[in-house]
GROMACS .gro file of C-alpha atoms in nm:
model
  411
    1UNK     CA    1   4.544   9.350   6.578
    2UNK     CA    2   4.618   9.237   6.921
    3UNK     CA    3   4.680   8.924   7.031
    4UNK     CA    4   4.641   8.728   7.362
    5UNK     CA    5   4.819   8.491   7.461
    6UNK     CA    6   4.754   8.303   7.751
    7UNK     CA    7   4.941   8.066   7.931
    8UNK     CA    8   5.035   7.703   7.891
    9UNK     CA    9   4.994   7.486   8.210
   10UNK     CA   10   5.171   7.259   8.033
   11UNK     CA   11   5.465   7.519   7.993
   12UNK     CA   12   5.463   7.659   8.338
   13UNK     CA   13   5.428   7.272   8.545
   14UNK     CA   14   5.743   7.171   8.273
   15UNK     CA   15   5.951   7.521   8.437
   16UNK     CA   16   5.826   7.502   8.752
   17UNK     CA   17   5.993   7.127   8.719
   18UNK     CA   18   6.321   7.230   8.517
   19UNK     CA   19   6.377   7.494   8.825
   20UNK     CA   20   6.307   7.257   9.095
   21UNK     CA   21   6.545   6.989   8.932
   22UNK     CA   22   6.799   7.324   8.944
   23UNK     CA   23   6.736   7.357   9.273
   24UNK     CA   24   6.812   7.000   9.317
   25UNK     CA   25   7.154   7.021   9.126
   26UNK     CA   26   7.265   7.355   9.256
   27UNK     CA   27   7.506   7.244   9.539
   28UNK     CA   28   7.775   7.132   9.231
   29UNK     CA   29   7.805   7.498   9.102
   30UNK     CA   30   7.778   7.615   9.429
   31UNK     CA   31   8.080   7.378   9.572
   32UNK     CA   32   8.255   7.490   9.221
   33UNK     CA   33   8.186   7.878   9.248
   34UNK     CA   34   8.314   7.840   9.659
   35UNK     CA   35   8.609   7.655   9.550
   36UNK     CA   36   8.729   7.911   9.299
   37UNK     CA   37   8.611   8.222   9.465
   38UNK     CA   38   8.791   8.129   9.764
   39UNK     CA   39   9.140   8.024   9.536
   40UNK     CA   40   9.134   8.409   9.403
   41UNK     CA   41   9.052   8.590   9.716
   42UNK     CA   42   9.284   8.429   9.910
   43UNK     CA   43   9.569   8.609   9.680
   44UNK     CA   44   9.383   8.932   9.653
   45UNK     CA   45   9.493   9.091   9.984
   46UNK     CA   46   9.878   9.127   9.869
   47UNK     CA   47   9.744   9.304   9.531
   48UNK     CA   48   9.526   9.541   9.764
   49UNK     CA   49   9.804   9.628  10.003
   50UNK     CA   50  10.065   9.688   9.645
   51UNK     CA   51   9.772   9.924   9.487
   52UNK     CA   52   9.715  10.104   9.846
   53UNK     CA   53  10.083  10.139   9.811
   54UNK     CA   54  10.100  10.292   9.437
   55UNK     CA   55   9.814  10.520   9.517
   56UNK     CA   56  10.056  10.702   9.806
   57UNK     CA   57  10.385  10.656   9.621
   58UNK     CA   58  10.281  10.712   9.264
   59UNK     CA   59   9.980  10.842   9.265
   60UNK     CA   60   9.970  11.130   9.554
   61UNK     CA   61   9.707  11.019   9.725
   62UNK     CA   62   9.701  11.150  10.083
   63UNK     CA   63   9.838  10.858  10.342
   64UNK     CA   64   9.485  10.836  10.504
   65UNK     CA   65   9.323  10.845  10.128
   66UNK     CA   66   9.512  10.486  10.022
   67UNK     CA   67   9.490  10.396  10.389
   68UNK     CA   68   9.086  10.433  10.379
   69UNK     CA   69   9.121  10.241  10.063
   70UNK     CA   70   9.312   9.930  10.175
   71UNK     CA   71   9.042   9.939  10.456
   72UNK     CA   72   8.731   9.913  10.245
   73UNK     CA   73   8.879   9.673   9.969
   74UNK     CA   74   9.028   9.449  10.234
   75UNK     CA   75   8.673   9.470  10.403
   76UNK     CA   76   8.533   9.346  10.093
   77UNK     CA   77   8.780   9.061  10.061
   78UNK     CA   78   8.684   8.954  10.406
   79UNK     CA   79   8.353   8.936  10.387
   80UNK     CA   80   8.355   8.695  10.083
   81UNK     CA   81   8.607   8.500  10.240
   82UNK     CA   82   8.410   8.458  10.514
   83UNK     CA   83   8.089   8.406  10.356
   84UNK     CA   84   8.234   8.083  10.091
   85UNK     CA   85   8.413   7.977  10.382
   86UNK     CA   86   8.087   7.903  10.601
   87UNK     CA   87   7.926   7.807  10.258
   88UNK     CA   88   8.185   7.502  10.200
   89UNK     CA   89   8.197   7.437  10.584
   90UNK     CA   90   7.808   7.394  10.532
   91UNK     CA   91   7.860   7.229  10.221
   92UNK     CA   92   8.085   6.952  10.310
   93UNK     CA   93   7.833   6.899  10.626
   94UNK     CA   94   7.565   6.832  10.395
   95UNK     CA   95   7.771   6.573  10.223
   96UNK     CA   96   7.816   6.409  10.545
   97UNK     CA   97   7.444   6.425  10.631
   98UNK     CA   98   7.360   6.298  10.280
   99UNK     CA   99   7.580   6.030  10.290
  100UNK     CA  100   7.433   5.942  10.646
  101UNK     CA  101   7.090   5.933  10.545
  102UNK     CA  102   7.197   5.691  10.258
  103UNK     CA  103   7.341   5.465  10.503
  104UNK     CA  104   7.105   5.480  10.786
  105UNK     CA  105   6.798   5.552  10.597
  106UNK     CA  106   6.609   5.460  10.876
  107UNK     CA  107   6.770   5.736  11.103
  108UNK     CA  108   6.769   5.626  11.492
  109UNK     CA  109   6.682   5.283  11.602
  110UNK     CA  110   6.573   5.385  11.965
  111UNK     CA  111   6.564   5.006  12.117
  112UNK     CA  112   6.895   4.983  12.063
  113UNK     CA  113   7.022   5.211  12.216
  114UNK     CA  114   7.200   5.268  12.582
  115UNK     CA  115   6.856   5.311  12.817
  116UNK     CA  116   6.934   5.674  12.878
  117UNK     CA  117   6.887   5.794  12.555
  118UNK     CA  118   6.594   5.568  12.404
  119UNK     CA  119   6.316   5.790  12.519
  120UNK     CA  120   6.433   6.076  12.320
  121UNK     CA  121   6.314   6.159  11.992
  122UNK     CA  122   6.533   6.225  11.722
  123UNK     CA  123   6.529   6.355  11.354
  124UNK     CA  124   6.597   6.151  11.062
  125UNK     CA  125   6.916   6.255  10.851
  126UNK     CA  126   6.673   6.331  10.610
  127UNK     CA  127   6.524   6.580  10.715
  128UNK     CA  128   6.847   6.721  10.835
  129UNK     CA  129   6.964   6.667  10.486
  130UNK     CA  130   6.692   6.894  10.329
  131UNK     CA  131   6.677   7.186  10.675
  132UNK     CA  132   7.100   7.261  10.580
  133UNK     CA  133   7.025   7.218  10.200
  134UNK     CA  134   6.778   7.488  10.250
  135UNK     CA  135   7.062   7.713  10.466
  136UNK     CA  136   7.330   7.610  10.218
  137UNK     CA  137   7.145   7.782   9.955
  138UNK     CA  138   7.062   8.071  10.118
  139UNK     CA  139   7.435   8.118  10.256
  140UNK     CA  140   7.536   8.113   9.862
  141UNK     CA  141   7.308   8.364   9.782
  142UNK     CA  142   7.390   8.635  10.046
  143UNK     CA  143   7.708   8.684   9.886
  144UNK     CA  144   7.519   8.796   9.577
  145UNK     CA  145   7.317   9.079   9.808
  146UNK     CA  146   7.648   9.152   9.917
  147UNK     CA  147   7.844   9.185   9.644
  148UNK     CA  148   7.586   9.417   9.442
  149UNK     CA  149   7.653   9.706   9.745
  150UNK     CA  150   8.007   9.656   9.708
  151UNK     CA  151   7.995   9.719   9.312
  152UNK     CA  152   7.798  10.012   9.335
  153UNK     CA  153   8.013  10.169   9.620
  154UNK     CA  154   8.324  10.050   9.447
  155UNK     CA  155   8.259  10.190   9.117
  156UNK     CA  156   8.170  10.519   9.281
  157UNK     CA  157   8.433  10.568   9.498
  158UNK     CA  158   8.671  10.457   9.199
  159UNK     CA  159   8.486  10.748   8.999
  160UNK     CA  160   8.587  11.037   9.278
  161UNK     CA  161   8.911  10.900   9.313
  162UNK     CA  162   8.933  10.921   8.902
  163UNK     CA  163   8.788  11.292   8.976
  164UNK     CA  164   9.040  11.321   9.254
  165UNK     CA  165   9.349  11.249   9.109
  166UNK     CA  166   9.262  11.395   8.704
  167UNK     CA  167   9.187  11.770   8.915
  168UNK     CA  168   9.444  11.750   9.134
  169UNK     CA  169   9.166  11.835   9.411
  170UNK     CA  170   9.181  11.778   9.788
  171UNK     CA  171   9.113  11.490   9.927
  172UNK     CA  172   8.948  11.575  10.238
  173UNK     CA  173   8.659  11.747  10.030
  174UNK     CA  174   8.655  11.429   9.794
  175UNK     CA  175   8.598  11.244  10.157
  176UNK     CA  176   8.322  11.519  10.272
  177UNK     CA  177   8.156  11.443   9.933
  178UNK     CA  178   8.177  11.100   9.926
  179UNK     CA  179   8.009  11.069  10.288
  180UNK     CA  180   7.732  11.407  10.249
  181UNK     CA  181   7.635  11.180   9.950
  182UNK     CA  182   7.560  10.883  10.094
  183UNK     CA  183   7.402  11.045  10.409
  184UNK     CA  184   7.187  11.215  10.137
  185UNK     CA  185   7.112  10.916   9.918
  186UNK     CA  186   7.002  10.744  10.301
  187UNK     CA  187   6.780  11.015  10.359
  188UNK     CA  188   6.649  11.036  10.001
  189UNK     CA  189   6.587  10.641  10.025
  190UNK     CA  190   6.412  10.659  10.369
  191UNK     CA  191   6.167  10.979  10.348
  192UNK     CA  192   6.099  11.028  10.000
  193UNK     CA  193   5.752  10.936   9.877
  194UNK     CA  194   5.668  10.706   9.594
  195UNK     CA  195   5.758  10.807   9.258
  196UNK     CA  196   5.943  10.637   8.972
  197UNK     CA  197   6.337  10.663   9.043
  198UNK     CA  198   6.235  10.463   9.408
  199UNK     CA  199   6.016  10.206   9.251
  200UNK     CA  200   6.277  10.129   8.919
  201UNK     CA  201   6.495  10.100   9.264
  202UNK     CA  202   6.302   9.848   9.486
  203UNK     CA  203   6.232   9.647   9.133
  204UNK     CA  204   6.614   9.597   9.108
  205UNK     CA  205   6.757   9.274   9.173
  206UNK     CA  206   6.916   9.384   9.441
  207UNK     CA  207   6.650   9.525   9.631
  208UNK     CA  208   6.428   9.191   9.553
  209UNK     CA  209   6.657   8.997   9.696
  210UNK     CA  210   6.711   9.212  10.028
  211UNK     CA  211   6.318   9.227  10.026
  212UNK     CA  212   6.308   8.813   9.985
  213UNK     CA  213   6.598   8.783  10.319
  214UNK     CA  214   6.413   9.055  10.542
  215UNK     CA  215   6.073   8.921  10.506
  216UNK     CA  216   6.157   8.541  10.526
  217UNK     CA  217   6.410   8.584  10.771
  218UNK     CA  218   6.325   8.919  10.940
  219UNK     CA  219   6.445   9.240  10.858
  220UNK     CA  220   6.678   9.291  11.222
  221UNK     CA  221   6.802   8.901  11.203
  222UNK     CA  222   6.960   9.012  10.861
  223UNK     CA  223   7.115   9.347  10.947
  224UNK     CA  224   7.250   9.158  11.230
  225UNK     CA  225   7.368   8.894  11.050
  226UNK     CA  226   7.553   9.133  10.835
  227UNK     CA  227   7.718   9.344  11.114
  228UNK     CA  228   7.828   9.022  11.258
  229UNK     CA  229   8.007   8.923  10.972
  230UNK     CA  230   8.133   9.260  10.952
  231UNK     CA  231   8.259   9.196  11.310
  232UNK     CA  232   8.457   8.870  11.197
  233UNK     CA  233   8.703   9.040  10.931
  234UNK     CA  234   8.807   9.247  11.148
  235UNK     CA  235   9.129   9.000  11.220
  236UNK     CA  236   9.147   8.959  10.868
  237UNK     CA  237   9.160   9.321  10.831
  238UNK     CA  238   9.453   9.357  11.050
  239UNK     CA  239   9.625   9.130  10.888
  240UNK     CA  240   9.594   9.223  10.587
  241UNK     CA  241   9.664   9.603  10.669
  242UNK     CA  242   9.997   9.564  10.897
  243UNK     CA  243  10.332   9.698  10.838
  244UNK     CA  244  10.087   9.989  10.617
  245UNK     CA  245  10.186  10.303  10.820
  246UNK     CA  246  10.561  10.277  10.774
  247UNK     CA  247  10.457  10.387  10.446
  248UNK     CA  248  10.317  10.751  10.568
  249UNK     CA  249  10.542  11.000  10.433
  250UNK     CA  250  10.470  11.225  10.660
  251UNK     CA  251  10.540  11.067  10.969
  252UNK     CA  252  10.857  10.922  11.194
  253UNK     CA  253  10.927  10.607  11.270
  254UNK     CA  254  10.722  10.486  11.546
  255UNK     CA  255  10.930  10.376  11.852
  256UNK     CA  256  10.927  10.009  11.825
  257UNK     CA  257  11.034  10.034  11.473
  258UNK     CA  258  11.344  10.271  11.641
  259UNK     CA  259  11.417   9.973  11.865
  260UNK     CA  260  11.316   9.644  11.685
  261UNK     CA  261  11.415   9.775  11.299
  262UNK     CA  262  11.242   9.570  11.059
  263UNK     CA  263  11.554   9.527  10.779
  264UNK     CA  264  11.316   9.368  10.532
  265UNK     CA  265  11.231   9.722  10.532
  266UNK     CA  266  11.550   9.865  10.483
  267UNK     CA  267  11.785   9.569  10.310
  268UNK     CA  268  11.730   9.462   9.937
  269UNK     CA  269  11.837   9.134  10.010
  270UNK     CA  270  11.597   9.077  10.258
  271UNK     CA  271  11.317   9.201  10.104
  272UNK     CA  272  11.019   9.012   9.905
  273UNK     CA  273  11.164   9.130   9.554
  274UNK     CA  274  10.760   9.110   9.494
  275UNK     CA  275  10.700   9.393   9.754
  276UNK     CA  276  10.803   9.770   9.748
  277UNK     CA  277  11.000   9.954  10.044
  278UNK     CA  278  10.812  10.217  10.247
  279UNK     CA  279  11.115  10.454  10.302
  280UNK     CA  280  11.531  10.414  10.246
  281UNK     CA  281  11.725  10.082  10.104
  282UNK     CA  282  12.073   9.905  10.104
  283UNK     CA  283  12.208   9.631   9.931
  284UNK     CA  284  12.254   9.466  10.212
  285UNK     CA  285  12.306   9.459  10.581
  286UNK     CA  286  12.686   9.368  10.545
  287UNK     CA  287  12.899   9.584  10.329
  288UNK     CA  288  13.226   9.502  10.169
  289UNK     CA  289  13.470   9.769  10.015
  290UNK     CA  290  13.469  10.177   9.976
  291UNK     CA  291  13.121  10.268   9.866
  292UNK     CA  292  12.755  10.159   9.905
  293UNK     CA  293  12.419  10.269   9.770
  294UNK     CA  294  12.133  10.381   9.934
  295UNK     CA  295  11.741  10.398   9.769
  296UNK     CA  296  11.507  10.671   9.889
  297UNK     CA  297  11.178  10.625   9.792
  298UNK     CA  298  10.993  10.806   9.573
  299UNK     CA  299  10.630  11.006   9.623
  300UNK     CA  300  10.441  11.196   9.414
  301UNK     CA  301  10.307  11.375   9.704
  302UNK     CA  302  10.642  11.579   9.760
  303UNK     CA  303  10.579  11.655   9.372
  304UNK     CA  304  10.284  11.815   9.439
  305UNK     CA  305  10.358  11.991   9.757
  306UNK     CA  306  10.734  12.136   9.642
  307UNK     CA  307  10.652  12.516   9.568
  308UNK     CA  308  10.472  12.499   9.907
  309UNK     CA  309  10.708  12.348  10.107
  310UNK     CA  310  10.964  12.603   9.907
  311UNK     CA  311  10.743  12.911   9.992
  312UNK     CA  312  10.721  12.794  10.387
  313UNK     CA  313  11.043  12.735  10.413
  314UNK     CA  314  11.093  13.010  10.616
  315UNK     CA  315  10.868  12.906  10.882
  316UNK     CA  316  11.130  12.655  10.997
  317UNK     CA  317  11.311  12.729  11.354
  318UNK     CA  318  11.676  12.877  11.255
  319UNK     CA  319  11.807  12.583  11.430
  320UNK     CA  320  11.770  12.351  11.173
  321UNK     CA  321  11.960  12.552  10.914
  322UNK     CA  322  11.802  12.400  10.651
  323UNK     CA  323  11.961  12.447  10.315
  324UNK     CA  324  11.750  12.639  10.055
  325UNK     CA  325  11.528  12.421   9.782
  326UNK     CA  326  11.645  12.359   9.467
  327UNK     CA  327  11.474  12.055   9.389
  328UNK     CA  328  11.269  11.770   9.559
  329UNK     CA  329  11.589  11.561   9.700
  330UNK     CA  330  11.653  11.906   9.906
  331UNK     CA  331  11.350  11.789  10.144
  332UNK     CA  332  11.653  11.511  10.270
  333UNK     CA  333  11.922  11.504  10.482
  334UNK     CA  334  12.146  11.188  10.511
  335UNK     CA  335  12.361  11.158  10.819
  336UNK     CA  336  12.576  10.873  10.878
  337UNK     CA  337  12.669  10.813  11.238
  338UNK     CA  338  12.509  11.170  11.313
  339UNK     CA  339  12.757  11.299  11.017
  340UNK     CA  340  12.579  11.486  10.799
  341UNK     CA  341  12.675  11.321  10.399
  342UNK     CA  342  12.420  11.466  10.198
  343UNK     CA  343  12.568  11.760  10.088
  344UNK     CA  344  12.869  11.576   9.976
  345UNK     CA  345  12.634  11.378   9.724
  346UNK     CA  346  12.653  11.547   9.341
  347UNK     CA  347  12.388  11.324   9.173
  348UNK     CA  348  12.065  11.172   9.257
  349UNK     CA  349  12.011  10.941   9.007
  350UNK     CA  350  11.673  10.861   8.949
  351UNK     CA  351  11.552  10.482   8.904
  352UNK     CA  352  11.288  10.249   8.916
  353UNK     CA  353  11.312   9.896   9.026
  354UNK     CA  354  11.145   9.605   8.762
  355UNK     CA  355  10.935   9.384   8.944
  356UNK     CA  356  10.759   9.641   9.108
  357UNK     CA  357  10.792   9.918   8.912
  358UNK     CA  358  10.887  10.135   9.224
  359UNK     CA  359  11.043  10.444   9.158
  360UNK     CA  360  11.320  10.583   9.348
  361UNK     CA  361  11.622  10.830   9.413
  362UNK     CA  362  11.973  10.623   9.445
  363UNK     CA  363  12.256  10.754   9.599
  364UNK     CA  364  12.620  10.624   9.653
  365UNK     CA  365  12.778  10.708   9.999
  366UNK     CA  366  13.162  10.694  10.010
  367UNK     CA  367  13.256  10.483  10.345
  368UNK     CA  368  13.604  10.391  10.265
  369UNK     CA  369  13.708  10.605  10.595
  370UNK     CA  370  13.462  10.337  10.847
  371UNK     CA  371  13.608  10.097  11.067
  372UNK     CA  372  13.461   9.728  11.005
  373UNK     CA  373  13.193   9.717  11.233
  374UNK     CA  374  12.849   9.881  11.314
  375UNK     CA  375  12.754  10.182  11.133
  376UNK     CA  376  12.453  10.382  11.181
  377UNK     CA  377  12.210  10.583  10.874
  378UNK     CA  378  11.977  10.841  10.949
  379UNK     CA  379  11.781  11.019  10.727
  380UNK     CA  380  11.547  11.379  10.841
  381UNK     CA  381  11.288  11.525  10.592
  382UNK     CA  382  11.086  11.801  10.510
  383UNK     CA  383  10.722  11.671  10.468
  384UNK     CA  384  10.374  11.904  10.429
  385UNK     CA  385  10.113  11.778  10.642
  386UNK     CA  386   9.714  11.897  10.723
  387UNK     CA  387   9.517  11.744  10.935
  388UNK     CA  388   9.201  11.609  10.681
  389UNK     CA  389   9.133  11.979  10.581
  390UNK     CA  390   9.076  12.052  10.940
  391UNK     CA  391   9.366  12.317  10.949
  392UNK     CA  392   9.597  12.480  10.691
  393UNK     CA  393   9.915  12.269  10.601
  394UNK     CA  394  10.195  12.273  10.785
  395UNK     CA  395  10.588  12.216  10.702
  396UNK     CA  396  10.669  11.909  10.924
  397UNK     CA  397  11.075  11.835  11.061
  398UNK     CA  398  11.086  11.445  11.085
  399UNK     CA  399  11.429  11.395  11.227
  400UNK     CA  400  11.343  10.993  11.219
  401UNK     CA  401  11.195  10.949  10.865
  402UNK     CA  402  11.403  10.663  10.815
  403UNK     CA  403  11.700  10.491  11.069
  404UNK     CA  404  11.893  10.101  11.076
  405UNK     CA  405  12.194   9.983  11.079
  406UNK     CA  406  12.478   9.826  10.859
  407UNK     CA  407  12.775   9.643  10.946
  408UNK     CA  408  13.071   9.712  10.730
  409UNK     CA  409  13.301   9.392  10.667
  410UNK     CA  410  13.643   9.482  10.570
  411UNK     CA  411  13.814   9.807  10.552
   0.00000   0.00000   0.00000
């Protein structure tokens, strides 16, 4: 037996009413979801550059791979920060406005004022009141378009990176794939016919809501609304990504870091004990009595690429008499003051440093023959290096993987 129901005007004028009293009321959870939104992402960017870190130093993701990373999750910070940003600028406008209209509820009172401006006609706060209540809303709910991309393209380029790093495959065809498939899923999207994947698709929430901005607003006003937010984060994007490349392994120092050294870089007591060090670390800057200890940080990458590096060793020039591989602290040499010390070492001991978790190789360097004064540490190292796929990898000298300065004290 079927039965048909029909529907209640009563019901649908009482939910028609219950939503426009929400509609009323929403600027409190809006102010509250800003508020806290903007409290979390404002400490996300340090936890995006320390996991962009762990994927090259612990992980073995290619430099570029974590670097493309830090890039697209800092991009997604940015935009929300942006976005509840404008939303509480527009916010506490509105409050202004509102509190205006209350006043004033008469708005302008033309006779009175100076005789240049009485022949103008103005708005009343009220209306102003309910024309940004309108954009206020619609600012909150961007974020929301927004934020469903981002958790579709996050969780699937979290799933090739799972792919990436559980195969041990190369990156640069993880990167083809990633990109061929969204050119393809594009393509699918924009000259495929009807049929029921697309239209379970455009019923989404997602796609309602882009359909409810583009055909309100206008389907180019929105796309260039969204490349001009795009466009703002890319300070925020700097910022959040500097200081990033002194942790590529397989590159030298760049000159101004030869020049200018950065010894938070390089000096434990310097450092943010919160923060990990891209490349080789002392104590300190100033060093008392006969010995001192030097940290050479650990990647995964030179894990992965030993045999290789082993089996082209004997593409290197003869020049560099390079000692034969035994193990992964063989891709090092430590020269102090253009001495070379590293063969004089008998253990690397292997450690890893609490707070961050860092592992490392530690050393201890015997300097009770220095003068007090400036002393100088270089370190060279064998890296393997390709070019995104583009060419075969190649053993790559780096006489300037790491070089500062220390002072010794006393003698």
């Amino acid at each position: 037996m079927e039965i048909n129901e029909t529907p209640n005007p009563e019901d649908s004028s009482e939910e028609l009413a219950w939503i426009k009293n929400l509609q009323r009321n929403s600027w409190e959870p809006e102010v509250i979801i800003s508020g806290i939104s903007l409290a979390f992402i404002f400490a996300f960017p340090a936890q995006i550059y320390d996991f962009a870190v762990k994927l090259t130093q612990d992980y073995g993701l290619e430099f570029i791979g974590a670097y493309l990373v830090l890039l697209y999750l800092s991009i997604i910070v940015s935009v929300f920060k942006i976005f509840f940003s404008v939303h509480l600028v527009l916010r506490f406008t509105w409050a202004g406005l509102l509190g205006l209209s209350y006043a004033f509820p008469n708005g302008v009172i033309n006779e009175k004022l100076f005789k240049n401006s009485r022949d103008f006609q103005y708005k009343k706060p009220q209306e102003m009141v309910l024309k940004l209540e309108k954009i206020c809303s619609m600012a909150f709910a961007f974020p929301m378009m927004m934020g469903m991309i981002f958790i579709v393209f996050t969780l699937y380029l979290g799933l090739l990176l799972f792919l990436y790093r559980y195969f041990d495959l190369n990156f640069f065809m993880i990167y083809l794939f990633f990109l061929a498939s969204l050119v393809g899923f594009g393509l699918l999207s924009a000259f495929s016919k009807k049929n029921k994947f697309k239209s379970s698709l455009n019923a989404s929430i997602f796609s309602t809501v882009q359909a409810v901005y583009q055909s309100n607003l206008g389907k180019w006003s929105i796309s260039a609304y969204s490349i001009f937010i795009m466009g703002l984060t890319a300070p925020f994007i700097k910022s959040d990504s500097k200081g990033f490349f002194n942790f590529a392994n397989y590159a030298n120092l760049d000159q101004e870091l030869l020049e200018w050294p950065d010894n938070s870089m390089y000096f434990e007591d310097q450092k943010d004990p919160q923060k990990r060090f891209p490349r080789a670390m002392m104590p300190s800057a100033n060093i008392s009595g006969d010995f001192t200890s030097i940290s050479i940080a650990y990647y995964d990458e030179d894990n992965k690429n030993f045999e290789k590096i082993k089996e082209g060793i004997h593409t290197l020039p003869d020049s560099l008499a390079w000692p034969s591989l035994e193990n992964q602290q063989d891709l090092y040499k430590i020269y102090l003051n253009d001495s070379l010390v590293s063969n004089k070492i008998t253990e690397w001991k292997k450690v890893s440093y609490g707070a961050t978790g860092q592992r490392a190789y530690l050393v201890v360097l015997d300097i009770n023959s220095l003068k007090p004064g400036a002393h100088e540490i270089r370190i060279e190292k064998l890296t393997l290096f390709g070019a995104l796929g583009f060419s075969e990898p190649e053993i790559k000298y780096r006489k300037n993987w790491a070089k500062f300065s220390f002072i010794k004290v006393t003698s």
